[in-house]
């Protein structure tokens, strides 16, 4: 493999690794805060996930379910961060085929969620 | 949902799943789903949703580690995700429409397959000559997907390993089915992806395992979001599970270097067969 290509891939690997670590730590902190609030406030076990529009109010009101929902969403969106970081990287390095794959994946995910919300 | 679930039981389940999953290289879902359903009385769809969300954190942690050591073939992972993600959507859609007993039965059958794969006979180690021959630039069939080729440094042999990727079409096809099974049953698709990448696509075992962790993150993310949207993920259940899965997998990664994995695999395979029988009996309402 050419040195330049290898350096580019190494840079991408480092960036993706960094984002993943930061996201996991943030997600875990939010989950822990939510769990602590569940125990401290003796909240009902059956409380559902907080709808996204109500998240800011829930977080401000120290609602356990809102903290857990937020932590869960941060962790669930981490793979998407990998995809977006790769997408930006392949645009900058002008690698056509991996870029096309990233675009297909982004479109596919967007279509899945649009179908889901219907 | 059962009225009262002990938080420590959930934490223990997650820790055990993370620990064993990390030590044996299998997804924690094959432990989380049976324990939640058989021991804690959680309905199958809730157990699968919780399991998928817990696996995301495990897969993301593993991906972060593997990516920094350059073992993950990011381009291959992205390509295979093109069929895994639609598979995961269809799997979650199917699970919402199938009854708990049917899902339990299918899960029992899958456990028997996983127990079989734990018998140490599966992954192929390629020699340096074999890897070089696979990358032959004159090979017309390989040239069209040479952009997927990868390399990494293997500290075990103190050597830079370069490899070519073969038959991506087969990988894309099996990836779709791995996505369906993973999302429908709340397990990682690694039990399908790793052997296919290694034996069919000729990717070295370490790179196949690392790339599979990334695929797992994509599949379980898609599945978990659908389950969350359908209301099958409960904050009180998911918080202790995710935290303890993370802690368990960290501990397992450390312990696995000290324990004899063959003995552990044999014990775990026997446990899986027993659990499979219980899940199948449950499907037929015998227990």
Coordinates of C-alpha atoms in Angstrom, one line a residue:
Chain A
X1 CA 0.0 0.0 0.0
X2 CA 1.4 3.5 -0.8
X3 CA 2.7 5.5 2.0
X4 CA 0.4 8.5 1.3
X5 CA -2.7 6.3 1.3
X6 CA -1.6 4.5 4.5
X7 CA -1.1 7.9 6.2
X8 CA -4.6 9.0 5.2
X9 CA -6.2 5.9 6.5
X10 CA -4.3 6.1 9.8
X11 CA -5.5 9.7 10.2
X12 CA -9.1 8.5 9.6
X13 CA -8.7 5.7 12.1
X14 CA -7.4 8.1 14.8
X15 CA -10.2 10.5 14.2
X16 CA -12.9 7.8 14.3
X17 CA -11.4 6.2 17.4
X18 CA -11.3 9.6 19.2
X19 CA -15.0 10.4 18.4
X20 CA -16.1 6.9 19.5
X21 CA -14.3 7.2 22.8
X22 CA -15.7 10.6 23.6
X23 CA -19.2 9.6 22.7
X24 CA -19.1 6.4 24.8
X25 CA -17.8 8.3 27.9
X26 CA -20.5 11.0 27.5
X27 CA -23.2 8.4 27.0
X28 CA -22.1 6.4 30.0
X29 CA -22.1 9.5 32.2
X30 CA -25.7 10.4 31.2
X31 CA -26.8 6.8 31.8
X32 CA -25.2 6.8 35.2
X33 CA -26.9 10.1 36.1
X34 CA -30.2 8.7 35.0
X35 CA -29.8 5.5 37.0
X36 CA -28.8 7.5 40.1
X37 CA -31.9 9.6 39.7
X38 CA -34.1 6.5 39.3
X39 CA -32.8 5.2 42.6
X40 CA -32.7 8.5 44.4
X41 CA -36.2 9.6 43.4
X42 CA -37.8 6.1 43.5
X43 CA -39.3 6.7 40.0
X44 CA -41.7 4.2 38.4
X45 CA -39.8 1.3 36.7
X46 CA -42.2 1.3 33.7
X47 CA -41.5 4.9 32.7
X48 CA -41.0 5.0 28.9
X49 CA -38.2 6.7 27.0
X50 CA -38.7 10.5 26.8
X51 CA -39.8 11.8 23.4
X52 CA -37.0 13.9 21.8
X53 CA -39.0 17.2 21.9
X54 CA -39.4 16.9 25.7
X55 CA -35.7 16.0 26.3
X56 CA -34.5 19.6 27.2
X57 CA -37.4 20.1 29.7
X58 CA -36.8 16.6 31.1
X59 CA -33.1 17.2 31.6
X60 CA -33.7 20.6 33.2
X61 CA -36.2 19.0 35.6
X62 CA -33.7 16.2 36.5
X63 CA -36.0 13.5 35.1
X64 CA -34.3 10.1 35.2
X65 CA -35.9 8.8 32.0
X66 CA -34.8 11.9 30.1
X67 CA -31.2 11.4 31.2
X68 CA -31.3 7.7 30.2
X69 CA -32.9 8.5 26.9
X70 CA -30.2 11.1 26.2
X71 CA -27.4 8.7 27.1
X72 CA -29.0 6.0 25.0
X73 CA -29.3 8.3 22.0
X74 CA -25.7 9.5 22.3
X75 CA -24.5 5.9 22.2
X76 CA -26.9 4.7 19.5
X77 CA -25.7 7.6 17.3
X78 CA -22.0 6.7 17.6
X79 CA -21.9 4.5 14.5
X80 CA -23.5 7.4 12.6
X81 CA -20.5 9.5 13.7
X82 CA -18.2 6.9 12.2
X83 CA -20.0 7.1 9.0
X84 CA -20.1 10.9 8.8
X85 CA -16.4 11.2 9.8
X86 CA -15.5 8.7 7.0
X87 CA -17.7 10.6 4.5
X88 CA -16.0 13.9 5.2
X89 CA -12.6 12.2 5.1
X90 CA -13.3 10.6 1.7
X91 CA -14.5 13.9 0.3
X92 CA -11.2 15.5 1.4
X93 CA -9.1 12.7 0.0
X94 CA -11.2 12.4 -3.2
X95 CA -11.6 8.6 -2.9
X96 CA -14.5 8.0 -5.2
X97 CA -15.6 4.4 -4.5
X98 CA -15.6 4.7 -0.6
X99 CA -17.4 8.1 -1.0
X100 CA -20.1 6.5 -3.1
X101 CA -20.5 3.7 -0.5
X102 CA -20.8 6.4 2.3
X103 CA -23.5 8.3 0.3
X104 CA -25.5 5.1 -0.3
X105 CA -25.3 4.3 3.5
X106 CA -26.4 7.8 4.5
X107 CA -29.3 7.7 2.0
X108 CA -30.3 4.2 3.2
X109 CA -30.3 5.3 6.9
X110 CA -32.2 8.4 6.1
X111 CA -34.8 6.3 4.1
X112 CA -35.1 3.8 6.9
X113 CA -35.9 6.5 9.5
X114 CA -38.3 8.3 7.2
X115 CA -40.1 5.0 6.7
X116 CA -40.0 4.3 10.4
X117 CA -41.5 7.6 11.3
X118 CA -44.4 7.0 8.9
Chain B
X1 CA -43.5 -5.9 31.6
X2 CA -43.1 -7.5 35.1
X3 CA -44.0 -5.1 37.8
X4 CA -40.8 -5.4 39.8
X5 CA -37.4 -6.1 38.3
X6 CA -34.4 -6.0 40.6
X7 CA -31.8 -3.5 39.5
X8 CA -28.9 -5.7 40.7
X9 CA -30.3 -8.7 38.7
X10 CA -30.1 -6.5 35.6
X11 CA -26.6 -5.3 36.4
X12 CA -25.5 -8.9 37.1
X13 CA -27.0 -10.0 33.7
X14 CA -25.2 -7.2 31.9
X15 CA -21.9 -7.8 33.6
X16 CA -22.0 -11.5 32.9
X17 CA -23.0 -10.9 29.3
X18 CA -20.2 -8.4 28.8
X19 CA -17.6 -10.6 30.6
X20 CA -18.4 -13.8 28.7
X21 CA -19.1 -12.1 25.4
X22 CA -15.7 -10.4 25.5
X23 CA -13.8 -13.5 26.7
X24 CA -15.3 -15.7 24.0
X25 CA -15.7 -13.2 21.2
X26 CA -19.5 -13.7 21.0
X27 CA -22.1 -11.0 21.3
X28 CA -23.6 -10.5 24.8
X29 CA -27.1 -10.9 23.3
X30 CA -27.0 -14.7 23.5
X31 CA -26.9 -14.3 27.3
X32 CA -28.9 -11.2 27.8
X33 CA -32.0 -12.4 25.9
X34 CA -32.4 -15.8 27.6
X35 CA -31.7 -14.4 31.1
X36 CA -34.2 -11.5 30.7
X37 CA -36.9 -13.8 29.3
X38 CA -36.4 -17.0 31.3
X39 CA -35.3 -15.7 34.7
X40 CA -36.6 -12.1 34.9
X41 CA -39.9 -12.7 33.0
X42 CA -39.3 -9.8 30.5
X43 CA -41.3 -10.3 27.2
X44 CA -39.2 -11.3 24.2
X45 CA -39.5 -8.1 22.3
X46 CA -38.4 -6.0 25.3
X47 CA -35.5 -8.4 25.9
X48 CA -34.4 -8.2 22.3
X49 CA -34.6 -4.4 22.2
X50 CA -32.6 -4.1 25.4
X51 CA -30.0 -6.6 24.2
X52 CA -29.5 -4.7 20.9
X53 CA -28.9 -1.4 22.7
X54 CA -26.5 -3.1 25.1
X55 CA -24.5 -4.6 22.2
X56 CA -24.1 -1.1 20.6
X57 CA -22.0 0.1 23.5
X58 CA -19.9 -3.1 23.4
X59 CA -19.5 -2.9 19.6
X60 CA -18.6 0.8 19.7
X61 CA -16.0 0.3 22.5
X62 CA -14.4 -2.6 20.6
X63 CA -14.5 -0.7 17.3
X64 CA -12.8 2.3 19.0
X65 CA -10.0 0.0 20.2
X66 CA -9.6 -1.9 16.9
X67 CA -9.7 1.2 14.8
X68 CA -6.9 2.8 16.7
X69 CA -4.8 -0.3 16.2
X70 CA -5.6 -0.1 12.5
X71 CA -7.1 -3.7 12.4
X72 CA -10.5 -2.6 11.2
X73 CA -11.0 -2.5 7.4
X74 CA -13.1 0.6 7.4
X75 CA -13.9 0.5 3.7
X76 CA -14.9 -3.1 3.8
X77 CA -17.1 -2.4 6.9
X78 CA -18.8 0.4 5.2
X79 CA -19.5 -1.6 2.0
X80 CA -20.9 -4.6 3.9
X81 CA -23.1 -2.2 6.0
X82 CA -25.0 -1.5 2.7
X83 CA -26.8 -4.8 3.0
X84 CA -26.6 -5.2 6.8
X85 CA -28.7 -2.1 7.5
X86 CA -31.7 -3.1 5.3
X87 CA -31.4 -6.5 6.8
X88 CA -31.6 -5.0 10.3
X89 CA -34.6 -3.0 9.4
X90 CA -36.4 -6.0 8.0
X91 CA -35.4 -8.1 11.1
X92 CA -36.8 -5.5 13.5
X93 CA -40.0 -5.3 11.4
X94 CA -40.4 -9.1 11.5
X95 CA -39.8 -9.3 15.2
X96 CA -42.6 -6.8 15.9
X97 CA -45.0 -9.0 14.0
X98 CA -43.9 -12.5 15.3
X99 CA -45.2 -13.8 18.6
X100 CA -42.9 -14.3 21.6
X101 CA -43.1 -18.2 21.4
X102 CA -42.0 -18.2 17.7
X103 CA -39.1 -15.8 18.5
X104 CA -38.1 -18.0 21.4
X105 CA -38.1 -21.1 19.2
X106 CA -36.0 -19.4 16.5
X107 CA -33.6 -18.1 19.2
X108 CA -33.2 -21.6 20.6
X109 CA -32.2 -22.9 17.2
X110 CA -29.7 -20.1 16.8
X111 CA -28.2 -20.9 20.2
X112 CA -27.5 -24.4 19.1
X113 CA -25.7 -23.1 16.0
X114 CA -23.6 -20.7 18.2
X115 CA -22.7 -23.6 20.5
X116 CA -21.5 -25.5 17.4
X117 CA -19.4 -22.6 16.3
X118 CA -17.7 -22.4 19.7
X119 CA -16.1 -25.8 19.1
X120 CA -12.6 -24.7 18.2
X121 CA -12.3 -25.6 14.5
X122 CA -13.3 -22.6 12.6
X123 CA -11.1 -19.6 11.6
X124 CA -8.3 -20.0 9.1
X125 CA -4.8 -18.6 9.6
X126 CA -3.3 -17.5 6.3
X127 CA 0.4 -17.7 5.8
X128 CA 2.3 -14.7 4.4
X129 CA 2.7 -16.4 1.0
X130 CA -1.0 -17.1 0.8
X131 CA -1.9 -13.5 1.6
X132 CA 0.6 -12.3 -1.0
X133 CA -0.9 -14.7 -3.7
X134 CA -4.4 -13.4 -2.9
X135 CA -3.3 -9.8 -3.6
X136 CA -1.8 -10.7 -7.0
X137 CA -2.5 -7.5 -9.1
X138 CA -2.7 -9.7 -12.3
X139 CA -5.7 -11.5 -11.0
X140 CA -8.4 -9.8 -13.0
X141 CA -11.2 -10.8 -10.6
X142 CA -9.6 -9.2 -7.7
X143 CA -8.5 -5.9 -9.4
X144 CA -12.1 -4.5 -9.5
X145 CA -12.3 -4.4 -5.7
X146 CA -8.6 -3.8 -4.9
X147 CA -9.7 -0.6 -3.1
X148 CA -11.0 -2.8 -0.3
X149 CA -7.5 -4.3 0.4
X150 CA -6.2 -3.7 3.9
X151 CA -3.2 -4.0 6.1
X152 CA -2.3 -3.9 9.8
X153 CA 0.5 -4.6 12.1
X154 CA 0.2 -7.9 14.0
X155 CA 2.2 -7.8 17.3
X156 CA 1.8 -11.5 17.7
X157 CA 4.1 -12.2 14.7
X158 CA 5.8 -8.8 14.8
X159 CA 4.9 -8.3 11.1
X160 CA 2.9 -5.9 8.8
X161 CA 0.1 -8.0 7.3
X162 CA -1.3 -7.0 3.9
X163 CA -4.3 -8.8 2.4
X164 CA -6.7 -8.7 -0.5
X165 CA -10.5 -9.0 -0.1
X166 CA -12.2 -11.6 -2.3
X167 CA -15.8 -12.2 -3.3
X168 CA -17.4 -9.0 -1.8
X169 CA -20.7 -10.0 -3.5
X170 CA -21.0 -13.1 -1.3
X171 CA -20.2 -10.9 1.8
X172 CA -22.9 -8.5 0.8
X173 CA -25.5 -11.3 0.4
X174 CA -24.7 -13.0 3.7
X175 CA -24.4 -9.6 5.4
X176 CA -28.1 -9.1 4.6
X177 CA -29.1 -12.3 6.4
X178 CA -26.8 -11.5 9.3
X179 CA -28.6 -8.1 9.7
X180 CA -32.0 -9.8 9.7
X181 CA -31.0 -12.4 12.3
X182 CA -29.2 -9.9 14.5
X183 CA -32.0 -7.4 14.6
X184 CA -34.8 -10.0 14.9
X185 CA -33.2 -11.9 17.8
X186 CA -31.1 -9.3 19.5
X187 CA -27.8 -10.9 18.9
X188 CA -24.6 -9.8 17.2
X189 CA -24.2 -10.8 13.6
X190 CA -20.6 -11.6 14.3
X191 CA -21.3 -15.4 14.4
X192 CA -22.1 -15.1 10.6
X193 CA -19.9 -12.2 9.6
X194 CA -16.6 -13.4 11.0
X195 CA -16.6 -16.9 9.4
X196 CA -17.8 -15.4 6.0
X197 CA -15.1 -12.7 6.0
X198 CA -12.4 -15.1 7.0
X199 CA -13.2 -18.2 5.1
X200 CA -14.9 -16.8 2.0
X201 CA -13.5 -13.3 1.6
X202 CA -10.0 -14.4 2.7
X203 CA -9.7 -11.6 5.3
X204 CA -7.2 -12.6 8.1
X205 CA -9.0 -13.6 11.3
X206 CA -7.9 -10.5 13.4
X207 CA -9.0 -8.1 10.7
X208 CA -12.3 -10.0 10.2
X209 CA -13.1 -9.9 14.0
X210 CA -12.2 -6.1 14.1
X211 CA -14.3 -5.3 11.0
X212 CA -17.2 -7.4 12.4
X213 CA -17.3 -5.2 15.6
X214 CA -17.9 -2.2 13.4
X215 CA -20.6 -4.0 11.4
X216 CA -22.2 -5.0 14.7
X217 CA -22.3 -1.4 15.7
X218 CA -24.2 -0.5 12.5
X219 CA -26.6 -3.4 12.7
X220 CA -27.5 -3.1 16.4
X221 CA -27.8 0.7 16.1
X222 CA -30.4 0.4 13.4
X223 CA -32.3 -2.4 15.2
X224 CA -32.1 -0.7 18.6
X225 CA -33.5 2.6 17.2
X226 CA -36.5 0.8 15.7
X227 CA -37.2 -1.0 19.0
X228 CA -36.8 2.2 20.9
X229 CA -39.3 3.9 18.5
X230 CA -41.8 1.1 19.0
X231 CA -41.6 1.5 22.8
X232 CA -39.7 -1.8 23.5
X233 CA -36.8 -0.1 25.4
X234 CA -37.5 0.8 29.0
X235 CA -35.0 3.3 30.6
X236 CA -35.1 1.5 34.0
X237 CA -34.0 -1.8 32.3
X238 CA -31.5 -0.3 29.8
X239 CA -29.5 1.9 32.0
X240 CA -28.1 -0.8 34.4
X241 CA -27.7 -3.2 31.5
X242 CA -25.6 -0.9 29.3
X243 CA -23.4 0.3 32.1
X244 CA -22.7 -3.2 33.4
X245 CA -22.2 -4.7 29.9
X246 CA -19.5 -2.0 29.4
X247 CA -17.8 -2.9 32.7
X248 CA -18.1 -6.6 32.1
X249 CA -16.6 -6.4 28.6
X250 CA -13.6 -4.4 30.0
X251 CA -13.1 -7.0 32.7
X252 CA -13.4 -9.8 30.3
X253 CA -10.8 -8.4 27.9
X254 CA -8.3 -8.3 30.8
X255 CA -9.3 -11.8 32.2
X256 CA -9.2 -13.5 28.8
X257 CA -5.5 -13.2 28.6
X258 CA -5.1 -15.3 31.7
X259 CA -7.7 -18.0 31.3
X260 CA -7.7 -21.1 29.1
X261 CA -10.2 -20.3 26.5
X262 CA -10.9 -23.9 25.2
X263 CA -12.2 -25.1 28.6
X264 CA -14.3 -21.9 28.9
X265 CA -15.7 -22.4 25.4
X266 CA -16.7 -26.0 26.2
X267 CA -18.5 -25.0 29.4
X268 CA -20.2 -22.1 27.6
X269 CA -21.3 -24.3 24.7
X270 CA -22.9 -26.8 27.1
X271 CA -24.7 -23.9 28.8
X272 CA -25.9 -22.6 25.4
X273 CA -27.3 -26.0 24.5
X274 CA -29.2 -26.2 27.8
X275 CA -30.6 -22.7 27.3
X276 CA -31.5 -23.5 23.7
X277 CA -33.6 -26.5 24.9
X278 CA -35.3 -24.3 27.5
X279 CA -36.1 -21.6 24.9
X280 CA -37.5 -24.2 22.5
X281 CA -39.6 -25.9 25.3
X282 CA -40.9 -22.4 26.1
X283 CA -41.8 -21.9 22.5
X284 CA -44.0 -25.0 22.7
X285 CA -45.3 -23.8 26.1
X286 CA -43.9 -26.9 27.9
X287 CA -42.3 -24.7 30.5

